[in-house]
Coordinates of C-alpha atoms in Angstrom, one line a residue:
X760 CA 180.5 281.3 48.7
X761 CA 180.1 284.8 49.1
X762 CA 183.1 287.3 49.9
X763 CA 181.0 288.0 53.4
X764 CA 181.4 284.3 54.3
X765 CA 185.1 284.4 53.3
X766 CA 185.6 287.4 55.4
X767 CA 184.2 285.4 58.7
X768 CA 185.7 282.2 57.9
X769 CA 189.4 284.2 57.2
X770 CA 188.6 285.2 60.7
X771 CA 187.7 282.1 61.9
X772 CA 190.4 280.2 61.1
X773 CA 193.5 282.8 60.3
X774 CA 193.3 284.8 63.2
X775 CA 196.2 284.2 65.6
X776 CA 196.7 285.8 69.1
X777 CA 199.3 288.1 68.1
X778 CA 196.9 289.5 65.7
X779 CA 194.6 290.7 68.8
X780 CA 195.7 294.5 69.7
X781 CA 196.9 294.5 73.4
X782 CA 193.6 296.4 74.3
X783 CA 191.2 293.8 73.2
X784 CA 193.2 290.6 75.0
X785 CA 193.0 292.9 78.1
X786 CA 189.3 293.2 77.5
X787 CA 189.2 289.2 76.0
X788 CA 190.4 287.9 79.9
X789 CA 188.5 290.5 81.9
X790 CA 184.9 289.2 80.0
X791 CA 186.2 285.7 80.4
X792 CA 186.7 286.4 84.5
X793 CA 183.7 288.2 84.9
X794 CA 181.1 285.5 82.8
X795 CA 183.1 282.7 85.0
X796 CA 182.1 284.0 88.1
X797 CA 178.8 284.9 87.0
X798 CA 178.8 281.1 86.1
X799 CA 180.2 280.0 89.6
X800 CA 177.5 282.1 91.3
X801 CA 175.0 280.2 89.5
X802 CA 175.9 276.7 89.9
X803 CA 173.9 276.4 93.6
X804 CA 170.8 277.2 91.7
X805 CA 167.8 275.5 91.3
X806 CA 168.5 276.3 86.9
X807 CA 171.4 275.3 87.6
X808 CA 170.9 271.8 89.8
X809 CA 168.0 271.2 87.1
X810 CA 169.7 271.5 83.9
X811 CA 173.1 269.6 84.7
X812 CA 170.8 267.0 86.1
X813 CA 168.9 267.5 82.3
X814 CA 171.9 267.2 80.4
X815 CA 173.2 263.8 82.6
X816 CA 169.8 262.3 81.6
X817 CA 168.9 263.7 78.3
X818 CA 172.6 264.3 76.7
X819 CA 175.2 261.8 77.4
X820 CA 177.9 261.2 75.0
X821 CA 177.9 257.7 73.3
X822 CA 181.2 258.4 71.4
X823 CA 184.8 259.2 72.5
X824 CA 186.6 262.9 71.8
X825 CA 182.5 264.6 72.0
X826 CA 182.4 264.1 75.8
X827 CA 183.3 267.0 78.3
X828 CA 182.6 267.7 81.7
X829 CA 180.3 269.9 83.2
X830 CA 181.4 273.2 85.1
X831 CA 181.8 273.0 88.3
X832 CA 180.1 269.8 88.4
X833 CA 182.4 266.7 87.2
X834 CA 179.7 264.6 86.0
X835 CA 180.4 263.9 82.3
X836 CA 177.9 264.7 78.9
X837 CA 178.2 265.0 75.4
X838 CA 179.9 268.5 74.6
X839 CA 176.7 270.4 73.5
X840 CA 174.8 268.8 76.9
X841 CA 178.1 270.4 79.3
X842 CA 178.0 273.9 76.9
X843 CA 174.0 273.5 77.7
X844 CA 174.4 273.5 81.2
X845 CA 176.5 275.7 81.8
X846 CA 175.1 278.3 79.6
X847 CA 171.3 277.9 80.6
X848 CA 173.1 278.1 84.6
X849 CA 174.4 281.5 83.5
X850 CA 172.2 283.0 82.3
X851 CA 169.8 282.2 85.4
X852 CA 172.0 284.8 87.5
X853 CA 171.6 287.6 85.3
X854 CA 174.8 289.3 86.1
X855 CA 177.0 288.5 82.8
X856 CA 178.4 290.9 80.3
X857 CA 176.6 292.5 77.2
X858 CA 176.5 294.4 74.3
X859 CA 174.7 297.5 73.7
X860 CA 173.7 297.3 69.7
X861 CA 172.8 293.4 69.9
X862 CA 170.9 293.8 73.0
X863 CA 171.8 291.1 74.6
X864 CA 174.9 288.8 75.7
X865 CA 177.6 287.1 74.4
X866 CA 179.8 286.0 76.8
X867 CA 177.1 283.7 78.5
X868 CA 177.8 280.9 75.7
X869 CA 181.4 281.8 74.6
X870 CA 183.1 280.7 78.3
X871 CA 180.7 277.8 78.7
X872 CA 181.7 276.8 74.7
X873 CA 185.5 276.7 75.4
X874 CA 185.2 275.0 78.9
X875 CA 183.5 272.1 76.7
X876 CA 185.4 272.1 73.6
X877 CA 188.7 272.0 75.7
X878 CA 187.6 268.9 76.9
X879 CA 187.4 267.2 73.3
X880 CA 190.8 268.9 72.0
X881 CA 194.7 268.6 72.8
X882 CA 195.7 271.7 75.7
X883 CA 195.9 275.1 74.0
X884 CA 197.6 278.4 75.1
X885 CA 196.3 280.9 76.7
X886 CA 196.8 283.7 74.2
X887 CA 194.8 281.2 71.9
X888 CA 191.9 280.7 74.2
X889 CA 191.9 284.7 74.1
X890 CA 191.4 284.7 70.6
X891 CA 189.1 281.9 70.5
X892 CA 186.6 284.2 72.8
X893 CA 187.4 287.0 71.1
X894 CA 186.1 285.4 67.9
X895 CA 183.1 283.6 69.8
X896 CA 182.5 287.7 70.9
X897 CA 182.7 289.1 66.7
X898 CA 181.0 286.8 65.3
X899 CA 178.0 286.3 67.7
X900 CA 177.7 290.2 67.7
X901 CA 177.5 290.7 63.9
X902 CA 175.1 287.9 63.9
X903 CA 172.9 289.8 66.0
X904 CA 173.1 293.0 64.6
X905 CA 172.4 291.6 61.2
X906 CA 169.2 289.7 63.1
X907 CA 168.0 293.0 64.7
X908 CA 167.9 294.8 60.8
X909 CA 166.6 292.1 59.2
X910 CA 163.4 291.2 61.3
X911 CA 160.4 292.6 62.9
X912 CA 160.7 290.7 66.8
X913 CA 162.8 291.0 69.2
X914 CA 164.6 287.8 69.7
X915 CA 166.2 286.5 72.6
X916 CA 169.9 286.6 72.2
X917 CA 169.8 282.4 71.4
X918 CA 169.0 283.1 68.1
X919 CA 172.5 284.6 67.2
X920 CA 174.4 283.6 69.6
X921 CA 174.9 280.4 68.4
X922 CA 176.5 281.2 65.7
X923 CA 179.5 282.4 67.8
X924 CA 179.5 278.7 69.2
X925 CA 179.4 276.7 66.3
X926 CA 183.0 279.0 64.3
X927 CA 184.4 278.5 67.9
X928 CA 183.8 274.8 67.4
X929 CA 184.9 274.9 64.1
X930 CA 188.6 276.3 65.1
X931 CA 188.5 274.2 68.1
X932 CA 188.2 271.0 66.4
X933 CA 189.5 271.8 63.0
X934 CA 186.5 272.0 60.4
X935 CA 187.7 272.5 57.2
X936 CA 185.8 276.3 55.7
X937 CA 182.9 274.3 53.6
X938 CA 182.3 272.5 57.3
X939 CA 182.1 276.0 59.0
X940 CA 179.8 277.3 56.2
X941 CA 177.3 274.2 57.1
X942 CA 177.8 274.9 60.5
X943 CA 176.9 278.3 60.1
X944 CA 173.6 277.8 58.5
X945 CA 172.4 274.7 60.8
X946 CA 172.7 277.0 63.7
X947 CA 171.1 279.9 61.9
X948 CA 168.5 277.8 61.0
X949 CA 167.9 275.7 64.6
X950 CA 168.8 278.7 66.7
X951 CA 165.8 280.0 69.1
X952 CA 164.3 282.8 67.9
X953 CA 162.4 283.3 71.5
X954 CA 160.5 286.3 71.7
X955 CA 162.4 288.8 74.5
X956 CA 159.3 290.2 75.7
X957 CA 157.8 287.2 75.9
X958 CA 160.0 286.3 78.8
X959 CA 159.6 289.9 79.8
X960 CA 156.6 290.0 80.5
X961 CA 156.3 286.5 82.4
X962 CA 159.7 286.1 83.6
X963 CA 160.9 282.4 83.8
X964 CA 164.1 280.2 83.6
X965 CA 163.9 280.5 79.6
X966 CA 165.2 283.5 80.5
X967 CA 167.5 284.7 77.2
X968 CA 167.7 281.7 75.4
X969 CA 171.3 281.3 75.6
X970 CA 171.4 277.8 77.2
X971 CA 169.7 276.4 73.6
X972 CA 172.1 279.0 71.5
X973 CA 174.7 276.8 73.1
X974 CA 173.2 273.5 72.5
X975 CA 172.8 274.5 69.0
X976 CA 175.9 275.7 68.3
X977 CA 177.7 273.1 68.9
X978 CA 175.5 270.5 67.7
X979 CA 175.5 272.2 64.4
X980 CA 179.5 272.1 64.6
X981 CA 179.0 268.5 64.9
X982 CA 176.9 267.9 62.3
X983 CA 178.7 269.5 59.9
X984 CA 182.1 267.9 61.2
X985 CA 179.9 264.6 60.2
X986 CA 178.4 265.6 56.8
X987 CA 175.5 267.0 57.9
X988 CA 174.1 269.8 55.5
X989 CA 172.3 273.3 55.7
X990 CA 170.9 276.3 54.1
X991 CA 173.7 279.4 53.8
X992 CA 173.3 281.6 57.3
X993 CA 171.2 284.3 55.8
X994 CA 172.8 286.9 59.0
X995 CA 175.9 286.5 57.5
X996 CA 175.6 286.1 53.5
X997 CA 172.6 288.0 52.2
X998 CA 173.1 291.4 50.7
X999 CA 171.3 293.1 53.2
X1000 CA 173.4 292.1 56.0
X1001 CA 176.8 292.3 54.4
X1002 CA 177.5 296.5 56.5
X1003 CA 177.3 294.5 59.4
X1004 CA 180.6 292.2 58.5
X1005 CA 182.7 294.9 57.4
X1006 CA 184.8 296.3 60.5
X1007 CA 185.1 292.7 61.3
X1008 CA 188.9 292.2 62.1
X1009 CA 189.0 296.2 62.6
X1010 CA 185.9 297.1 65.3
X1011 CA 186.8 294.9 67.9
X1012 CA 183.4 295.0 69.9
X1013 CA 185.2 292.9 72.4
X1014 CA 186.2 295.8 73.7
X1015 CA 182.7 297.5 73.8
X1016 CA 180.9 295.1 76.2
X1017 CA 179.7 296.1 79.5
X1018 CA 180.1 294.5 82.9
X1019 CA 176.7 294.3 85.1
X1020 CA 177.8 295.6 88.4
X1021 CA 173.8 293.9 89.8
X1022 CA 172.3 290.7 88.4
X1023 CA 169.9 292.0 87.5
X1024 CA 168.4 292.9 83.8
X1025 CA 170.5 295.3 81.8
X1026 CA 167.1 297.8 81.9
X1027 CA 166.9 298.0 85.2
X1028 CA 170.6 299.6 86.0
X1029 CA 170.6 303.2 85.1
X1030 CA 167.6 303.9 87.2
X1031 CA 169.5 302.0 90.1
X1032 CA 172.4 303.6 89.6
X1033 CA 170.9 306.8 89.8
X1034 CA 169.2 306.5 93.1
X1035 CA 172.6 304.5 94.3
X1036 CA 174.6 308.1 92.9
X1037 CA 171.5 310.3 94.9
X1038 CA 172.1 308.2 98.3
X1039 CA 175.9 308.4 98.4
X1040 CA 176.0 312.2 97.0
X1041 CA 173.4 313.2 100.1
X1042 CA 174.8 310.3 102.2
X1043 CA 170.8 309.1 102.8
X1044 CA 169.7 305.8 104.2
X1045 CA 166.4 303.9 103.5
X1046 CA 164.4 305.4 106.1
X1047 CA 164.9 308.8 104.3
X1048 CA 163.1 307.7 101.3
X1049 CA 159.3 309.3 101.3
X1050 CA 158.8 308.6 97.4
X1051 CA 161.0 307.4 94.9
X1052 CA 160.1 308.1 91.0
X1053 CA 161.9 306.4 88.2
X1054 CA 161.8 308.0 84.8
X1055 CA 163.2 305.6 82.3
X1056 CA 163.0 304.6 78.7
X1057 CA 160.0 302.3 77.4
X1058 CA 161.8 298.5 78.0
X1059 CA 162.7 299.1 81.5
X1060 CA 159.7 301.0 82.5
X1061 CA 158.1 297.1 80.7
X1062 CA 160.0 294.7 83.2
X1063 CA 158.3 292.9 86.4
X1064 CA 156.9 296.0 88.8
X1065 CA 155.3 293.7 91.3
X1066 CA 156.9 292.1 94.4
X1067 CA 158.7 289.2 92.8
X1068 CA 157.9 285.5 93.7
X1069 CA 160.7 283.9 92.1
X1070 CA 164.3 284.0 91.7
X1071 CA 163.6 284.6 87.9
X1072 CA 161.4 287.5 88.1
X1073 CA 163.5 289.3 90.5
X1074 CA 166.1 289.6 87.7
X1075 CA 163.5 290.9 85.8
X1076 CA 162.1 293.2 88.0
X1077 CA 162.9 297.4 88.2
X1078 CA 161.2 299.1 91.5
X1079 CA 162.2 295.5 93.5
X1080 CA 165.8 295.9 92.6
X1081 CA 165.8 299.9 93.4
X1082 CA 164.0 298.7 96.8
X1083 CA 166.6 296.3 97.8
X1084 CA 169.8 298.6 96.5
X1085 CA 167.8 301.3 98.7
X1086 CA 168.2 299.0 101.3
X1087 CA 171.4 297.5 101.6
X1088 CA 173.0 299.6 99.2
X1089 CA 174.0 296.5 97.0
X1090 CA 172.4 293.7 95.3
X1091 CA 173.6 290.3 96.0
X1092 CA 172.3 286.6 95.3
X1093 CA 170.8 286.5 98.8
X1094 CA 168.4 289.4 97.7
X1095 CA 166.9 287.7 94.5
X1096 CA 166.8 284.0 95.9
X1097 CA 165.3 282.4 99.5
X1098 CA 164.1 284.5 102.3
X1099 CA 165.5 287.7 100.4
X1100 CA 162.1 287.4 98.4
X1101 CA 160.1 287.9 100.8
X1102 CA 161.7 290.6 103.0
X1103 CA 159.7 292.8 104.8
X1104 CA 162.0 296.2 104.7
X1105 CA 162.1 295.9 100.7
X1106 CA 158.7 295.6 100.2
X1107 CA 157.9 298.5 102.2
X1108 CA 160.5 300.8 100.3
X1109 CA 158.7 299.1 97.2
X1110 CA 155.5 300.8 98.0
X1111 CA 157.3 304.4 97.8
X1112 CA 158.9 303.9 94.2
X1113 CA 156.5 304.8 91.1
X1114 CA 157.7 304.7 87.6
X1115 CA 157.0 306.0 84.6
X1116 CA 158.7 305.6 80.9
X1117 CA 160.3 309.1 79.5
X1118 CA 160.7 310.2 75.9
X1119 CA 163.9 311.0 76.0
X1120 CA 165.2 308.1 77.5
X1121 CA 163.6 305.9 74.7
X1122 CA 165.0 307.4 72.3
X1123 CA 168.6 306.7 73.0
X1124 CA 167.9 303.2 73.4
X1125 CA 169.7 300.8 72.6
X1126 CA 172.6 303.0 72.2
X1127 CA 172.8 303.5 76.0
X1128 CA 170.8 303.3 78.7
X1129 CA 169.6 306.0 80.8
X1130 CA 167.3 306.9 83.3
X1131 CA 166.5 309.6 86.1
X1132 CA 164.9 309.7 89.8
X1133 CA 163.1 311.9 91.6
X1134 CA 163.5 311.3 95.6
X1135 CA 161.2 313.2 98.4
X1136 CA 162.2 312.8 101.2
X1137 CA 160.7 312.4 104.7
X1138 CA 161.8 316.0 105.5
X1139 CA 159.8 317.6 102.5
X1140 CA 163.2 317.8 100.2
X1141 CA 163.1 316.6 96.8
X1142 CA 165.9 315.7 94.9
X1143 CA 166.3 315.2 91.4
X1144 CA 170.0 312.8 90.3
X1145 CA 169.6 314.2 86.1
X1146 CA 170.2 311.8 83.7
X1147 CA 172.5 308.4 84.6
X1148 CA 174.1 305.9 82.9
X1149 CA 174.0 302.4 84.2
X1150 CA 177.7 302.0 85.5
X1151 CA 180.3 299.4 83.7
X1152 CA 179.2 300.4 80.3
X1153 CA 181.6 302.6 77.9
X1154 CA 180.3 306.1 79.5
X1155 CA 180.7 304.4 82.8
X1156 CA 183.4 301.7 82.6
X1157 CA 184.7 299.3 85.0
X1158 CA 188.4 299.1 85.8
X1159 CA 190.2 295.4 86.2
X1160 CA 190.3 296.1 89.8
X1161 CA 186.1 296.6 89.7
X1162 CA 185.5 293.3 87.3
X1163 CA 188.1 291.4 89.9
X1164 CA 186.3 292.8 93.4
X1165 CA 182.9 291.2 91.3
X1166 CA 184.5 288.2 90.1
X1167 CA 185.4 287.2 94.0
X1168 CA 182.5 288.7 95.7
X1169 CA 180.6 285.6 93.2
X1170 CA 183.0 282.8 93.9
X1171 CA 184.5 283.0 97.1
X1172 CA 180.9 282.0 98.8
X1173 CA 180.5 279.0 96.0
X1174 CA 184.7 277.9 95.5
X1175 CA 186.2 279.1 98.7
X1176 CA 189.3 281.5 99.0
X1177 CA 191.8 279.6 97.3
X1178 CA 190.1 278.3 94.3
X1179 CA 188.6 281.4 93.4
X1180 CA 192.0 282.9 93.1
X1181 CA 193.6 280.1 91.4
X1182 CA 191.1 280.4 88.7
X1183 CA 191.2 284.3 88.9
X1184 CA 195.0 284.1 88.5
X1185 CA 195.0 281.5 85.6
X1186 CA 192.5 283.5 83.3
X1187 CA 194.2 286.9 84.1
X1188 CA 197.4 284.8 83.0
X1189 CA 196.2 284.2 79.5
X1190 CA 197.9 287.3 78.2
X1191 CA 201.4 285.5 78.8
X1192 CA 203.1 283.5 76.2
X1193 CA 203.7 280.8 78.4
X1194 CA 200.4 279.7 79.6
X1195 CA 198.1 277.2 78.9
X1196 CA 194.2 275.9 79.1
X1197 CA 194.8 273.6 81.1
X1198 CA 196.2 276.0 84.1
X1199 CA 192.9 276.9 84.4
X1200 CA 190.9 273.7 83.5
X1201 CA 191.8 272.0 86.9
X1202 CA 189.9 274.4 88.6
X1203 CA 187.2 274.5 86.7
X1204 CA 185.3 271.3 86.2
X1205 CA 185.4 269.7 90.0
X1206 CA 182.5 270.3 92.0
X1207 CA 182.3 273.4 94.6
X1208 CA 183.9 271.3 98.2
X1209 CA 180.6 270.7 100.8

């Protein structure tokens, strides 16, 4: 074993809640929250309906302590079929958390991962299910950065991810370190390595592979709990890779993840944001809006410029999701699903908005992301809004109140009221000594009330 493996796995298994500074259990519970309701907002879905329905036919559980219930659903699979589900359903609403270096997400199989594995495991405390996100969140992370230096594609964030999942699994359920080192390379091995751009450029529910980075991970958990055998997870133990695993236990990128105030694509918000920042600074309305150009770096200025015809390219579309923020001066569910696909006031703003990709926007990619507009208006003025960050990242953070207001403005239409604060006040509740899984697990796996 190499001393890179032994620094993840005395990670894995050593690191206790009262380890965790103060600041990253804050951030641990808010990222927990806001995937959640990203999760509940998805569960109407068509990906949604489809892949629960998938995982009742394709991955039920023939043995007892590997069955869990699905999210928001109640129907019972094998653990890697409910982590599945609920994974592939959140990432269909592309409104979950990320992280800048890996360039992609995290969160979207850590929450889903838990809410399974609590189902095969004795209740746990809260401050424990912080630290088991929090190491689903390190280790996933260093995975990917080690995946982005080491290869020429761009991979969808399945391929790493699922690493994360299988040392959560591992903790969870008590692998013993050789087991976690197994674990480690099945999932390396059997994770997706999708190509991003792929998807990019014909949008889909593949989306960002995260549904199969679940499925993975915790099938190579298994595996390994069983016997199974597999090559050393080159991401974490070849020379190359080992800069990447050195803060690990001191970086806490946990705290450095950012909270999508639109789902919509990551690429897409900075060039939002700044025509949202122009409207509100000149207090303008849609019918204002001559010609709107958006100057952006080389990925954003790639994603979906036409009129979107599914729920799927909507979330991966840029002048679309300017039109409809130019609209109603928010993005919502309603605008990237049904009728709101076809809505006559956004496609006529869409036929004022131009874009073009900017040098010095690429460049600081994927370090932040930035973007600039240029609105005429119908009165001959142009205004220019300078450079903008997409909001809820580090240079633009959200506050707990913000990544609440989110949270309910997702759930309340799925849960109701009640229910979304129940589970609102459970996770928030983590950070106390006395609390427990399970405070929030009987919210959690009924289906939403018709």
């Amino acid at each position: 074993m190499t001393a890179t493996f032994d620094r993840a796995a005395d990670f894995t298994f050593d690191i206790a809640p009262g380890d965790l500074p103060e600041t990253t259990r804050e951030a641990a519970a808010l990222m927990f929250l806001d995937t959640l309701g990203i999760t509940i907002g998805a569960t109407p879905m068509e990906a949604g309906r489809i892949t629960r329905d998938t995982a009742v036919a394709l991955y039920g559980c023939g043995e007892e302590g590997l069955a869990a219930r699905m999210l928001f659903d109640g129907r019972r699979v094998s653990v890697a079929g409910a982590a599945y589900a609920a994974a592939t359903a959140t990432d269909n609403l592309d409104g979950h958390d990320g992280y800048y270096p890996t360039k992609g997400h995290i969160g979207v199989v850590v929450i889903p991962a838990i809410a399974a594995l609590a189902e095969t495991v004795p209740d746990f405390s809260g401050p424990e299910a912080l630290a088991i996100t929090t190491l689903g969140y390190e280790l996933a992370g260093r995975a990917a950065l080690s995946l982005h230096a080491t290869v020429s594609d761009y991979h969808t964030s399945g391929a790493w991810n699922a690493l994360g999942v299988a040392a959560m699994a591992a903790r969870m359920r008590g692998l013993s370190r050789a087991q976690l080192r197994e674990a480690l390379g099945i999932a390396e091995f059997h994770g997706p390595r999708s190509q991003m751009m792929r998807e990019i450029a014909n949008p889909s529910m593949l989306h960002d592979g995260s549904g199969w980075g679940a499925m993975v991970g915790m099938s190579a958990a298994v595996l390994a709990e069983k016997g199974f055998t597999g090559a050393p997870a080159i991401t974490l133990e070849e020379d190359r890779v080992a800069e990447h695993w050195q803060d690990l236990g001191s970086f806490w990128q946990m705290e450095h993840q950012y909270v999508k105030p639109y789902p919509i694509c990551r690429w897409a918000h900075a060039p939002i944001d700044a025509l949202r920042q122009v409207m509100l600074e000149y207090g303008l309305n849609h019918e204002q809006l001559a010609r709107i150009r958006i100057n952006t770096f080389h990925e954003s200025a790639c994603l979906y410029s036409g009129i979107p015809a599914t729920t799927s390219q909507a979330q991966y579309s840029l002048g679309f999701a300017v039109a409809v923020q130019a609209a109603y001066g928010r993005i919502g569910v309603e605008h990237i699903s049904g009728a709101g696909l076809a809505d006559p006031l956004v496609a006529s703003i869409h036929e004022r908005i131009s874009v073009a990709e900017a040098a010095r926007h690429s460049v600081r990619f994927p370090a932040c992301r930035v973007a600039d507009v240029v609105v005429t208006l119908t009165d001959g003025r142009v205004i220019e809004s300078g450079d903008v960050h997409a909001r809820g990242g580090p240079e633009a953070p959200f506050s707990q109140e913000d990544v609440v207001r989110k949270f309910m403005e997702f759930a309340v239409p799925v849960l109701g009221e009640a229910r979304a604060a129940g589970i609102r006040d459970a996770v928030l509740g983590f950070t106390r000594q006395d609390s427990k899984f399970s405070d929030l697990g009987r919210l959690i796996y009924g289906a939403p009330e018709t």
